[in-house]
Coordinates of C-alpha atoms in Angstrom, one line a residue:
M1 CA 0.0 0.0 0.0
K2 CA 2.9 2.4 0.9
K3 CA 4.5 1.7 -2.5
T4 CA 1.3 2.5 -4.3
L5 CA 0.7 5.7 -2.4
L6 CA 4.4 6.7 -3.1
A7 CA 3.9 6.0 -6.8
T8 CA 0.8 8.3 -6.8
A9 CA 2.7 11.1 -5.0
L10 CA 5.7 10.6 -7.4
L11 CA 3.4 10.9 -10.4
S12 CA 2.0 14.2 -9.1
T13 CA 5.5 15.5 -8.6
I14 CA 6.6 14.6 -12.1
V15 CA 3.6 16.2 -13.6
A16 CA 3.9 19.4 -11.6
A17 CA 7.5 19.7 -12.8
H18 CA 6.6 19.4 -16.4
A19 CA 3.1 21.0 -16.5
A20 CA 4.5 24.5 -17.3
D21 CA 6.1 23.1 -20.5
A22 CA 2.9 21.5 -21.7
P23 CA 1.0 23.3 -24.5
N24 CA -2.4 24.7 -23.8
G25 CA -4.2 22.2 -26.1
T26 CA -7.4 21.3 -24.3
L27 CA -10.6 23.2 -23.6
D28 CA -11.3 23.8 -19.9
P29 CA -14.7 22.3 -18.9
V30 CA -17.6 24.3 -17.6
V31 CA -19.0 23.4 -14.2
V32 CA -22.2 24.4 -12.5
T33 CA -22.1 23.0 -8.9
A34 CA -19.3 25.1 -7.4
N35 CA -21.1 28.5 -7.9
R36 CA -24.6 27.5 -8.8
A37 CA -24.1 28.8 -12.3
P38 CA -22.1 27.7 -15.4
T39 CA -18.4 28.7 -14.7
P40 CA -15.2 27.7 -16.5
L41 CA -13.4 25.3 -14.2
D42 CA -10.3 27.4 -14.3
E43 CA -12.3 30.3 -12.7
V44 CA -13.6 28.3 -9.8
L45 CA -11.8 28.8 -6.5
A46 CA -13.1 25.6 -4.8
P47 CA -11.4 22.2 -5.5
V48 CA -13.4 20.3 -8.1
T49 CA -13.1 16.9 -9.8
V50 CA -15.2 16.2 -12.9
I51 CA -16.0 12.7 -14.2
S52 CA -17.1 12.8 -17.9
R53 CA -19.2 10.3 -19.9
E54 CA -16.0 9.4 -21.7
D55 CA -14.4 8.6 -18.4
I56 CA -17.4 6.4 -17.4
E57 CA -17.3 4.3 -20.5
R58 CA -13.5 3.9 -20.3
L59 CA -13.5 2.9 -16.6
Q60 CA -16.4 0.4 -17.1
P61 CA -17.9 0.8 -13.6
R62 CA -20.7 -1.3 -12.2
N63 CA -21.9 1.3 -9.8
V64 CA -21.3 4.9 -8.6
Q65 CA -18.9 3.6 -5.9
D66 CA -16.5 2.4 -8.7
L67 CA -16.4 6.0 -10.0
L68 CA -16.1 7.9 -6.7
A69 CA -14.0 5.8 -4.4
G70 CA -10.4 7.1 -4.2
L71 CA -11.2 10.6 -5.6
P72 CA -9.5 13.3 -3.6
G73 CA -11.1 13.4 -0.1
V74 CA -13.6 10.7 -0.9
T75 CA -13.8 7.4 1.1
M76 CA -16.6 4.9 0.5
T77 CA -17.8 1.9 2.5
N78 CA -20.1 -0.9 1.5
T79 CA -22.0 -3.6 3.4
G80 CA -21.7 -6.7 1.2
G81 CA -21.3 -6.2 -2.5
L82 CA -23.2 -4.8 -5.4
G83 CA -26.5 -3.2 -4.4
Q84 CA -25.8 -3.2 -0.7
Q85 CA -25.9 -0.1 1.5
T86 CA -23.1 2.3 0.5
S87 CA -21.9 5.3 2.4
L88 CA -19.6 8.2 1.4
F89 CA -17.3 10.2 3.7
M90 CA -15.9 13.4 2.2
R91 CA -12.8 14.9 3.8
G92 CA -13.4 12.8 6.9
S93 CA -16.8 14.3 7.7
N94 CA -19.9 12.1 8.4
S95 CA -21.8 10.3 5.7
A96 CA -24.7 12.8 6.1
H97 CA -22.3 15.8 5.7
T98 CA -22.1 15.6 1.9
L99 CA -24.9 17.1 -0.2
V100 CA -25.9 15.1 -3.3
L101 CA -27.9 16.6 -6.2
V102 CA -29.3 14.9 -9.3
D103 CA -29.9 17.5 -12.1
G104 CA -30.1 20.2 -9.4
V105 CA -32.5 18.4 -7.2
R106 CA -31.5 17.4 -3.6
V107 CA -31.7 13.6 -3.0
G108 CA -31.6 11.5 0.1
T109 CA -34.2 10.0 2.5
V110 CA -35.9 12.4 4.8
G111 CA -35.6 9.9 7.7
A112 CA -31.8 9.4 7.7
G113 CA -30.7 12.1 5.3
L114 CA -28.7 9.7 3.2
P115 CA -28.8 9.1 -0.5
A116 CA -28.9 5.6 -1.9
Y117 CA -25.7 5.7 -3.9
E118 CA -26.1 2.0 -4.6
Q119 CA -29.3 2.6 -6.6
L120 CA -28.0 5.5 -8.8
P121 CA -27.8 3.9 -12.3
V122 CA -24.4 4.5 -13.9
E123 CA -25.7 4.0 -17.4
Q124 CA -28.0 7.0 -17.0
I125 CA -25.2 9.4 -15.9
D126 CA -23.7 11.9 -18.3
H127 CA -21.1 13.4 -15.9
I128 CA -20.4 14.0 -12.2
E129 CA -19.1 17.1 -10.5
V130 CA -17.5 16.7 -7.1
V131 CA -16.9 19.9 -5.2
R132 CA -14.9 19.7 -1.9
G133 CA -15.2 22.0 1.0
P134 CA -18.0 23.9 2.7
R135 CA -20.9 25.0 0.4
S136 CA -23.7 25.7 2.9
S137 CA -23.5 29.4 2.1
L138 CA -24.9 28.5 -1.3
Y139 CA -26.9 25.3 -0.7
G140 CA -27.8 25.3 3.0
S141 CA -27.8 22.1 5.1
D142 CA -25.5 19.1 4.6
A143 CA -22.7 20.7 2.6
I144 CA -20.0 20.4 5.3
G145 CA -17.6 18.1 3.4
G146 CA -18.8 19.1 -0.1
V147 CA -21.3 18.7 -2.8
I148 CA -21.7 16.0 -5.4
Q149 CA -23.9 16.7 -8.4
I150 CA -24.9 13.9 -10.9
F151 CA -26.1 15.1 -14.3
T152 CA -28.2 12.6 -16.3
R153 CA -27.7 12.0 -20.0
R154 CA -29.4 14.4 -22.4
G155 CA -29.7 15.0 -26.1
Q156 CA -28.3 17.8 -28.1
A157 CA -30.1 20.4 -30.2
G158 CA -29.8 19.6 -33.9
E159 CA -28.9 16.0 -33.3
A160 CA -30.5 13.3 -35.4
P161 CA -32.3 10.5 -33.4
T162 CA -29.4 8.5 -32.0
P163 CA -29.9 5.2 -30.2
S164 CA -27.6 3.7 -27.5
L165 CA -27.4 0.1 -26.2
S166 CA -25.4 -1.9 -23.7
I167 CA -25.7 -5.5 -22.7
G168 CA -23.4 -7.1 -20.2
G169 CA -22.8 -10.2 -18.0
G170 CA -20.3 -11.4 -15.5
S171 CA -19.5 -13.2 -12.2
H172 CA -22.1 -14.1 -9.6
G173 CA -24.8 -14.2 -12.2
Y174 CA -24.3 -10.5 -13.1
T175 CA -26.5 -9.2 -16.0
A176 CA -27.2 -5.7 -17.0
G177 CA -28.7 -3.8 -19.9
Q178 CA -29.6 -0.3 -21.1
V179 CA -31.3 1.0 -24.2
G180 CA -31.9 4.7 -25.0
L181 CA -32.7 7.2 -27.7
S182 CA -31.6 10.8 -27.8
G183 CA -31.8 13.6 -30.4
G184 CA -33.0 17.1 -31.0
T185 CA -34.4 19.7 -33.3
T186 CA -33.1 23.2 -34.2
H187 CA -34.2 24.5 -30.8
G188 CA -35.0 21.4 -28.7
W189 CA -33.5 18.2 -27.4
Y190 CA -34.6 15.0 -25.7
N191 CA -33.4 11.7 -24.2
A192 CA -35.2 8.6 -23.1
S193 CA -33.6 5.5 -21.6
L194 CA -34.4 2.2 -19.8
G195 CA -32.0 0.0 -17.9
G196 CA -31.7 -2.8 -15.4
Q197 CA -29.1 -4.8 -13.4
Y198 CA -29.1 -8.1 -11.5
T199 CA -26.6 -10.1 -9.5
A200 CA -27.1 -13.3 -7.5
G201 CA -24.7 -11.6 -5.1
I202 CA -22.4 -13.0 -2.4
N203 CA -23.0 -13.6 1.3
A204 CA -23.3 -10.0 2.5
C205 CA -22.3 -10.6 6.1
R206 CA -19.6 -13.2 7.0
V207 CA -20.3 -16.0 9.4
G208 CA -19.3 -15.2 12.9
A209 CA -21.2 -11.9 13.2
A210 CA -23.7 -13.4 15.5
D211 CA -21.1 -14.7 18.1
A212 CA -19.2 -11.4 17.9
F213 CA -22.4 -9.4 18.1
K214 CA -21.1 -7.1 15.3
G215 CA -22.0 -6.4 11.7
C216 CA -25.4 -7.8 10.9
F217 CA -25.6 -9.5 14.3
T218 CA -26.6 -12.8 12.7
D219 CA -25.3 -15.8 10.7
E220 CA -27.2 -16.2 7.5
P221 CA -24.9 -18.0 5.0
D222 CA -26.6 -17.4 1.7
H223 CA -26.3 -15.4 -1.5
D224 CA -27.8 -12.0 -1.2
A225 CA -29.2 -11.0 -4.6
Y226 CA -29.8 -7.5 -6.0
R227 CA -32.1 -6.6 -8.9
T228 CA -33.0 -3.1 -10.1
Y229 CA -34.8 -1.4 -12.9
N230 CA -34.4 2.2 -13.9
G231 CA -35.7 4.8 -16.4
A232 CA -34.8 8.3 -17.3
L233 CA -36.4 11.1 -19.4
S234 CA -35.1 14.6 -20.1
G235 CA -35.7 17.3 -22.6
G236 CA -35.5 21.0 -23.2
Y237 CA -36.3 23.8 -25.6
R238 CA -34.4 27.1 -26.2
W239 CA -36.1 30.0 -27.9
D240 CA -34.3 32.5 -30.1
N241 CA -34.4 35.1 -27.3
G242 CA -32.4 32.9 -25.0
T243 CA -35.4 31.7 -22.9
E244 CA -34.9 28.0 -22.0
L245 CA -37.2 25.4 -20.5
T246 CA -35.7 22.1 -19.3
G247 CA -37.0 19.0 -17.5
S248 CA -35.7 15.7 -16.2
W249 CA -37.0 12.6 -14.5
L250 CA -35.1 9.6 -13.1
R251 CA -36.5 6.6 -11.3
S252 CA -34.9 3.4 -10.0
K253 CA -36.7 0.5 -8.2
G254 CA -35.1 -2.7 -6.9
D255 CA -35.1 -5.5 -4.4
I256 CA -32.1 -5.8 -2.1
E257 CA -31.4 -8.9 -0.1
Y258 CA -29.2 -8.8 3.0
D259 CA -28.6 -10.6 6.3
G260 CA -30.7 -9.9 9.4
D261 CA -32.8 -11.5 12.0
F262 CA -35.8 -9.2 11.8
Q263 CA -35.7 -8.1 8.2
N264 CA -33.5 -9.2 5.3
L265 CA -35.2 -7.8 2.2
T266 CA -35.9 -4.2 1.2
R267 CA -38.0 -3.2 -1.8
R268 CA -36.8 0.4 -2.5
S269 CA -37.6 3.0 -5.1
Q270 CA -35.9 6.4 -5.6
Q271 CA -37.3 9.0 -7.9
V272 CA -36.0 12.5 -8.9
A273 CA -37.9 15.0 -11.1
G274 CA -37.2 18.6 -11.9
A275 CA -38.0 21.4 -14.2
K276 CA -36.4 24.8 -14.8
L277 CA -37.3 28.0 -16.7
A278 CA -34.5 30.5 -17.4
F279 CA -34.8 33.8 -19.3
D280 CA -33.1 37.1 -19.7
V281 CA -34.8 40.0 -17.8
M282 CA -32.3 42.3 -19.5
S283 CA -28.9 41.8 -21.2
A284 CA -27.1 41.7 -17.8
W285 CA -29.7 39.9 -15.8
R286 CA -30.7 36.3 -16.2
M287 CA -33.4 34.8 -14.0
S288 CA -34.4 31.2 -13.4
V289 CA -37.2 29.4 -11.6
S290 CA -36.9 25.7 -10.8
L291 CA -39.1 23.1 -9.2
G292 CA -38.0 19.6 -8.0
Q293 CA -39.1 16.6 -6.1
N294 CA -37.3 13.6 -4.6
Q295 CA -39.3 10.6 -3.5
D296 CA -37.8 7.6 -1.6
R297 CA -39.8 4.6 -0.7
A298 CA -38.6 1.6 1.3
D299 CA -40.7 -1.5 2.2
N300 CA -38.9 -3.9 4.5
Y301 CA -39.6 -7.7 4.6
L302 CA -38.5 -10.8 6.4
N303 CA -37.9 -13.5 3.8
G304 CA -37.8 -16.8 5.7
T305 CA -40.3 -19.1 7.4
Q306 CA -38.6 -19.5 10.7
K307 CA -37.3 -16.0 11.2
K308 CA -38.6 -13.7 14.0
Y309 CA -39.5 -10.1 13.7
Y310 CA -41.2 -7.3 15.7
D311 CA -44.7 -6.3 14.5
G312 CA -46.0 -2.7 14.6
L313 CA -46.9 -3.1 18.3
G314 CA -43.4 -4.2 19.3
N315 CA -44.4 -7.9 19.7
L316 CA -41.8 -10.6 18.8
V317 CA -43.6 -13.0 16.4
T318 CA -42.6 -15.8 14.0
G319 CA -42.7 -14.8 10.3
A320 CA -43.8 -16.5 7.1
D321 CA -42.3 -16.0 3.6
K322 CA -41.7 -12.4 2.8
V323 CA -43.6 -10.8 5.7
R324 CA -43.7 -7.0 5.6
T325 CA -42.0 -5.7 8.8
G326 CA -42.1 -2.0 8.2
Y327 CA -42.0 0.9 5.7
L328 CA -40.6 4.4 5.3
Y329 CA -41.8 6.8 2.6
S330 CA -40.3 10.2 2.2
K331 CA -40.8 13.1 -0.1
R332 CA -39.0 16.4 -0.5
N333 CA -40.5 19.2 -2.5
Q334 CA -38.2 22.0 -3.7
A335 CA -38.4 25.3 -5.4
S336 CA -35.8 27.9 -6.2
W337 CA -35.7 31.4 -7.6
Q338 CA -32.2 32.6 -8.8
N339 CA -30.9 35.7 -10.4
D340 CA -27.5 36.0 -12.1
I341 CA -26.5 39.6 -12.7
T342 CA -23.4 41.0 -14.4
L343 CA -22.4 44.1 -12.5
A344 CA -19.4 45.0 -14.6
A345 CA -16.7 43.3 -16.7
G346 CA -15.5 40.4 -14.5
Q347 CA -18.0 41.0 -11.7
T348 CA -21.2 39.0 -11.1
L349 CA -23.8 38.7 -8.4
T350 CA -25.9 35.6 -7.9
A351 CA -28.8 35.9 -5.4
G352 CA -32.0 34.0 -4.8
V353 CA -34.3 32.0 -2.5
D354 CA -34.7 28.3 -1.9
Y355 CA -37.7 26.6 -0.4
Q356 CA -37.9 23.0 0.8
Q357 CA -40.7 20.9 2.3
E358 CA -39.9 17.5 3.8
K359 CA -42.6 14.9 4.4
L360 CA -42.4 11.4 5.9
D361 CA -44.8 8.5 6.3
S362 CA -43.8 5.4 8.3
D363 CA -45.1 2.5 10.4
T364 CA -43.2 4.1 13.3
A365 CA -44.9 6.9 15.2
Y366 CA -42.6 9.9 14.5
L367 CA -43.4 13.0 16.6
K368 CA -43.9 15.1 13.4
D369 CA -44.1 14.1 9.8
T370 CA -43.5 17.5 8.0
R371 CA -41.0 20.4 8.2
N372 CA -40.1 23.3 6.0
N373 CA -37.0 25.3 5.2
T374 CA -36.5 28.6 3.5
G375 CA -33.0 29.9 2.5
V376 CA -31.9 33.3 1.1
F377 CA -28.4 33.4 -0.5
A378 CA -26.1 35.7 -2.4
L379 CA -22.7 35.2 -4.1
Y380 CA -20.4 37.9 -5.4
Q381 CA -17.5 37.0 -7.8
G382 CA -14.9 39.5 -9.0
V383 CA -11.9 39.2 -11.2
F384 CA -9.4 42.1 -11.1
G385 CA -6.4 41.2 -13.3
P386 CA -4.7 38.2 -11.7
H387 CA -6.8 38.6 -8.5
E388 CA -10.1 36.6 -8.0
I389 CA -12.5 37.1 -5.1
Q390 CA -15.6 35.2 -4.1
L391 CA -17.9 36.2 -1.2
S392 CA -21.1 34.3 -0.3
A393 CA -23.7 34.3 2.5
R394 CA -26.9 32.5 3.3
H395 CA -29.6 32.6 5.9
D396 CA -31.8 29.5 6.5
H397 CA -35.0 29.4 8.5
N398 CA -36.2 25.9 9.5
T399 CA -39.5 25.1 11.3
Q400 CA -37.6 22.6 13.5
F401 CA -34.3 24.3 14.6
G402 CA -35.0 28.0 13.8
N403 CA -32.5 30.2 12.1
H404 CA -28.9 29.6 10.9
T405 CA -26.5 31.8 8.9
T406 CA -23.4 30.6 7.0
G407 CA -20.8 32.4 4.9
S408 CA -17.6 32.0 3.0
A409 CA -14.8 34.0 1.5
A410 CA -12.3 32.9 -1.1
Y411 CA -9.3 34.5 -2.8
G412 CA -7.2 33.4 -5.8
Y413 CA -4.1 34.8 -7.5
R414 CA -3.1 33.6 -11.0
F415 CA 0.6 33.7 -12.0
D416 CA 1.7 34.4 -15.6
D417 CA 2.5 30.7 -16.2
G418 CA -1.1 29.7 -15.5
M419 CA -0.5 28.4 -12.0
K420 CA -3.0 29.7 -9.3
I421 CA -2.9 29.9 -5.6
T422 CA -6.1 30.0 -3.5
A423 CA -7.1 30.5 0.1
S424 CA -10.6 30.3 1.6
Y425 CA -12.6 30.2 4.8
G426 CA -16.2 29.0 5.2
T427 CA -18.8 27.9 7.6
A428 CA -21.4 25.1 7.1
F429 CA -24.0 23.1 8.9
H430 CA -26.0 19.9 8.9
A431 CA -29.6 20.0 10.1
P432 CA -30.8 17.1 12.4
T433 CA -32.7 14.5 10.4
F434 CA -36.2 13.3 11.1
N435 CA -34.6 10.2 12.7
D436 CA -32.5 12.5 15.0
V437 CA -35.3 14.7 16.2
Y438 CA -38.7 13.0 15.7
Y439 CA -38.0 9.2 16.1
P440 CA -38.9 7.6 19.5
Y441 CA -35.4 6.6 20.6
G442 CA -33.9 4.7 23.5
F443 CA -35.4 3.4 26.7
T444 CA -37.6 6.5 27.1
G445 CA -39.3 6.1 23.7
Q446 CA -39.1 9.9 23.4
P447 CA -37.8 11.9 20.4
A448 CA -35.2 14.8 20.8
P449 CA -36.8 17.8 19.2
E450 CA -34.4 20.3 20.8
L451 CA -31.3 19.1 18.9
K452 CA -29.2 21.8 17.4
P453 CA -27.6 21.7 13.9
E454 CA -24.1 20.3 13.6
T455 CA -21.8 23.2 12.6
S456 CA -18.4 23.5 11.0
R457 CA -15.7 26.1 10.0
T458 CA -13.0 25.3 7.4
A459 CA -9.8 27.1 6.4
E460 CA -8.1 26.0 3.2
I461 CA -5.2 26.8 0.8
G462 CA -4.6 25.4 -2.6
L463 CA -2.2 25.4 -5.6
S464 CA -3.3 24.3 -9.1
S465 CA -2.5 24.6 -12.8
R466 CA -5.0 24.4 -15.6
P467 CA -6.1 24.4 -18.4
G468 CA -3.6 22.5 -20.5
I469 CA -2.8 18.9 -21.5
W470 CA -1.5 18.3 -17.9
T471 CA -3.7 19.6 -15.1
W472 CA -3.0 19.2 -11.3
A473 CA -4.1 20.6 -8.0
V474 CA -3.1 20.3 -4.3
N475 CA -5.2 21.5 -1.4
A476 CA -4.7 21.5 2.3
Y477 CA -7.5 22.1 4.8
Q478 CA -8.6 22.1 8.4
T479 CA -12.2 21.7 9.5
H480 CA -13.6 21.9 13.0
V481 CA -17.1 20.4 13.5
D482 CA -19.1 21.2 16.7
D483 CA -22.3 19.8 18.2
L484 CA -21.9 16.4 16.6
I485 CA -25.0 14.3 17.3
G486 CA -24.4 11.3 19.6
F487 CA -26.4 9.4 22.2
D488 CA -26.8 9.7 26.0
P489 CA -26.9 6.7 28.3
L490 CA -30.6 6.2 27.6
F491 CA -29.8 6.2 23.8
V492 CA -31.5 9.5 23.1
P493 CA -29.7 11.7 20.6
I494 CA -27.9 14.7 22.0
N495 CA -25.3 17.3 20.8
V496 CA -22.3 15.9 22.4
S497 CA -19.0 15.8 20.5
K498 CA -16.5 17.7 18.4
A499 CA -14.2 16.7 15.6
R500 CA -11.1 18.1 13.8
L501 CA -10.6 17.1 10.2
R502 CA -7.2 17.9 8.7
G503 CA -6.0 16.8 5.3
V504 CA -3.9 17.2 2.1
E505 CA -5.3 16.0 -1.2
G506 CA -4.0 16.1 -4.7
Q507 CA -5.1 15.2 -8.2
V508 CA -3.3 15.1 -11.6
G509 CA -4.6 14.2 -15.1
A510 CA -3.7 14.3 -18.7
D511 CA -4.9 13.1 -22.1
L512 CA -1.8 12.9 -24.4
D513 CA -0.9 10.8 -27.4
G514 CA -3.5 8.3 -26.7
W515 CA -2.7 8.1 -23.0
H516 CA -5.4 8.8 -20.4
V517 CA -3.8 9.4 -16.9
R518 CA -5.5 10.2 -13.7
G519 CA -3.9 10.2 -10.2
Y520 CA -5.5 11.0 -6.8
L521 CA -4.1 11.1 -3.3
T522 CA -5.6 11.8 0.1
L523 CA -3.8 12.2 3.4
Q524 CA -6.1 13.0 6.3
Q525 CA -6.6 13.1 10.1
P526 CA -10.3 12.8 10.9
L527 CA -10.1 12.9 14.7
D528 CA -12.8 12.7 17.4
L529 CA -11.7 15.4 19.9
D530 CA -14.1 14.0 22.6
S531 CA -12.9 10.4 22.5
G532 CA -11.2 10.7 25.9
T533 CA -7.8 9.6 24.7
E534 CA -4.6 11.6 24.6
K535 CA -4.0 11.1 20.8
H536 CA -7.7 11.3 19.9
N537 CA -9.5 8.4 18.1
L538 CA -10.0 8.2 14.4
L539 CA -13.6 8.7 13.3
P540 CA -15.1 5.3 12.2
R541 CA -14.4 3.9 8.8
R542 CA -12.2 6.8 7.6
P543 CA -8.6 5.8 6.7
R544 CA -5.8 8.3 7.0
R545 CA -4.5 7.5 3.5
T546 CA -6.1 6.6 0.2
G547 CA -4.7 6.7 -3.4
R548 CA -5.9 5.8 -6.8
V549 CA -4.3 5.7 -10.3
D550 CA -6.2 5.2 -13.6
L551 CA -4.1 4.6 -16.7
D552 CA -5.4 3.8 -20.2
K553 CA -3.8 3.7 -23.6
D554 CA -5.5 3.9 -27.0
L555 CA -4.0 1.4 -29.5
G556 CA -5.9 1.7 -32.7
A557 CA -8.9 -0.5 -32.5
F558 CA -8.1 -1.4 -28.9
T559 CA -7.9 0.5 -25.6
L560 CA -6.1 -1.2 -22.7
G561 CA -6.1 0.1 -19.1
G562 CA -6.2 -0.5 -15.4
S563 CA -6.7 1.1 -12.0
V564 CA -5.0 0.6 -8.7
Y565 CA -6.7 1.7 -5.4
A566 CA -5.0 1.7 -2.0
S567 CA -6.4 2.4 1.4
G568 CA -4.8 2.6 4.8
Y569 CA -6.2 1.0 7.9
S570 CA -9.3 2.4 9.7
Y571 CA -11.5 1.5 12.6
D572 CA -15.1 0.3 12.5
D573 CA -16.1 1.8 15.9
A574 CA -15.7 5.1 17.7
L575 CA -13.6 3.5 20.4
N576 CA -11.1 2.3 17.8
N577 CA -11.3 -1.3 19.1
T578 CA -12.2 -3.0 15.8
R579 CA -9.5 -2.4 13.2
L580 CA -10.1 -2.6 9.5
G581 CA -6.9 -3.5 7.7
G582 CA -5.4 -1.5 4.9
Y583 CA -5.6 -3.0 1.4
T584 CA -4.8 -2.5 -2.3
T585 CA -6.9 -3.7 -5.2
A586 CA -6.1 -3.6 -8.9
D587 CA -8.5 -3.8 -12.0
V588 CA -7.6 -4.4 -15.6
R589 CA -9.8 -3.6 -18.6
A590 CA -9.9 -3.6 -22.4
T591 CA -12.1 -2.3 -25.1
W592 CA -12.3 -3.5 -28.7
H593 CA -13.7 -0.8 -31.0
L594 CA -15.4 -2.7 -33.7
D595 CA -16.3 0.5 -35.5
D596 CA -17.2 4.1 -34.6
A597 CA -20.3 2.9 -32.7
W598 CA -19.9 -0.7 -31.7
S599 CA -17.5 -2.0 -29.0
V600 CA -16.8 -5.0 -26.8
Q601 CA -15.5 -4.3 -23.3
G602 CA -14.0 -6.6 -20.7
R603 CA -13.0 -5.9 -17.2
V604 CA -11.4 -8.0 -14.4
A605 CA -11.9 -6.4 -11.0
N606 CA -9.8 -7.1 -7.9
V607 CA -7.3 -9.1 -10.0
A608 CA -5.4 -10.4 -7.0
D609 CA -8.6 -11.6 -5.3
K610 CA -7.8 -9.5 -2.3
R611 CA -10.0 -10.1 0.8
Y612 CA -10.8 -7.0 2.7
E613 CA -13.6 -5.2 4.6
T614 CA -14.7 -1.5 4.6
A615 CA -17.3 -2.3 7.3
A616 CA -16.6 -5.0 9.9
Y617 CA -18.0 -8.4 9.1
Y618 CA -19.3 -7.4 5.7
N619 CA -17.8 -9.2 2.8
Q620 CA -16.5 -7.6 -0.4
L621 CA -16.3 -9.0 -3.9
G622 CA -13.2 -11.0 -4.7
R623 CA -12.0 -11.4 -8.3
T624 CA -14.8 -10.8 -10.7
Y625 CA -15.2 -10.8 -14.5
Y626 CA -17.4 -8.6 -16.7
L627 CA -18.1 -8.5 -20.4
T628 CA -20.1 -5.8 -22.2
L629 CA -21.4 -5.2 -25.7
R630 CA -21.9 -1.5 -26.3
F631 CA -23.5 0.6 -29.1
S632 CA -22.6 4.3 -28.6
P633 CA -22.4 6.4 -31.7
L634 CA -20.0 9.3 -31.9
R635 CA -21.7 12.7 -31.7

């Protein structure tokens, strides 16, 4: 693992040494998430990583975890293979401290506040933007570690009807397929797609969990299957005067089997829909109004004749085949009004209002089932020669916790050779979830409606160079998180602890002479300051070091490549008693381009068949094989 991390660091050093000599031969991408408006990546002061559709098809991922794990500041955990619960920790913050958007719409359950990463279909994704650092001054709650926005595939204006197709199979009974059609007219565009995925799975939780009273707390040695279906629609129309109307819809529904005494099957659906109207009020003022909704439904079952479960009255009873043991339905309605105003050359002001309504329906008697949030925000951006300034502020009013204000300031200086140095300071917060404040917890059976938001403050410096054939960036940060939510002796949630998150992260990339190179490195110290130990404990499931290298080469009709991911050790528990060992995995892949549209892809994941765990007692896939036939015409 140390050798792999050293290789990643060495690669970054070599690139930095030669980046100034590289010609400026590539166009810098435009990103939306960092500033809530289209901005050239070179003009963004926050650290950003972009994964394009070309990257997705080259890497041949099976899920979103394959794409995000190992990116700067990103750690992911999984509880037993494809389709099992997946969590993301950005910059060492908690899993609920990263805001996730799909086409501008906030996603995640109202109950726990967590998105179902495992159910986001990769084949429906056009590109992903990962913004690291506090962004609550623009988006409100949850953006302590950063913001991840997933953009679904869309057609292009003037494009002839273009079909797409992929069919695949692999180890553990894996099968997957997708079919779509996209196109456009002179002013409009559209995209429609259907897909599905199935695997017979592995035994999610290893034998011994029952005796150890850890993991899934039971021994159920079987294969835990996963099956899901998904569909996506999007379209838009742009008039000659610049007015634009867009809409998108994404839905996935699946059955997830896992190991458990009281429930071991969840039928879950996740739906995201949104629409946006943007128009020019005057030449220097563009206004937009957007609406969105996220629905998440989970029905839990016990699938076994001799299993026991608790009914709605708390009685322990014997179950029959696929007995429904509970449900949780959540809905989040969203609306936004935003104004982008050009004040002068190089100076812009973005201001607006966000409204959010959260609703929940469950077999459990929550204290409340609805709450609302209204946020008012503003962002100023100014460029004065080599100097760049960004100032932002936001005030949120929530019917549960009241008022909260956040802000940030960032400064950048660009040198003549294209290198840029940045410094920033920002505050952020995470609102208590419905589970935190309205669920009847602990021995008292009482909720905790007086919980305060978790708050953070972050200072950061960075050095980067782009655009060009070689691009690289290094960032160092320190975040203090206060009022972290824990539990009292009666297992009722309280604001109890503090954390300090320090880290250095780097990334480097190039597309040159048929080579595609990406390198990522994270060195971090996510510490619990209230652990009661002199050196402070590591926060659970967050390693100090991770690194990843993706390397591919185009060879005429073939593309050959591979990836190496390395992770240091971590701990599964807050007391740091259960150690999760460090590990390194390697993947190899190949693509045979039959013509400009058809290709055959093959991938071997975890070539060395490494055995490891990212959550204690939960198995991970060993060596697996995948084969895909793809029809994807060039645009």
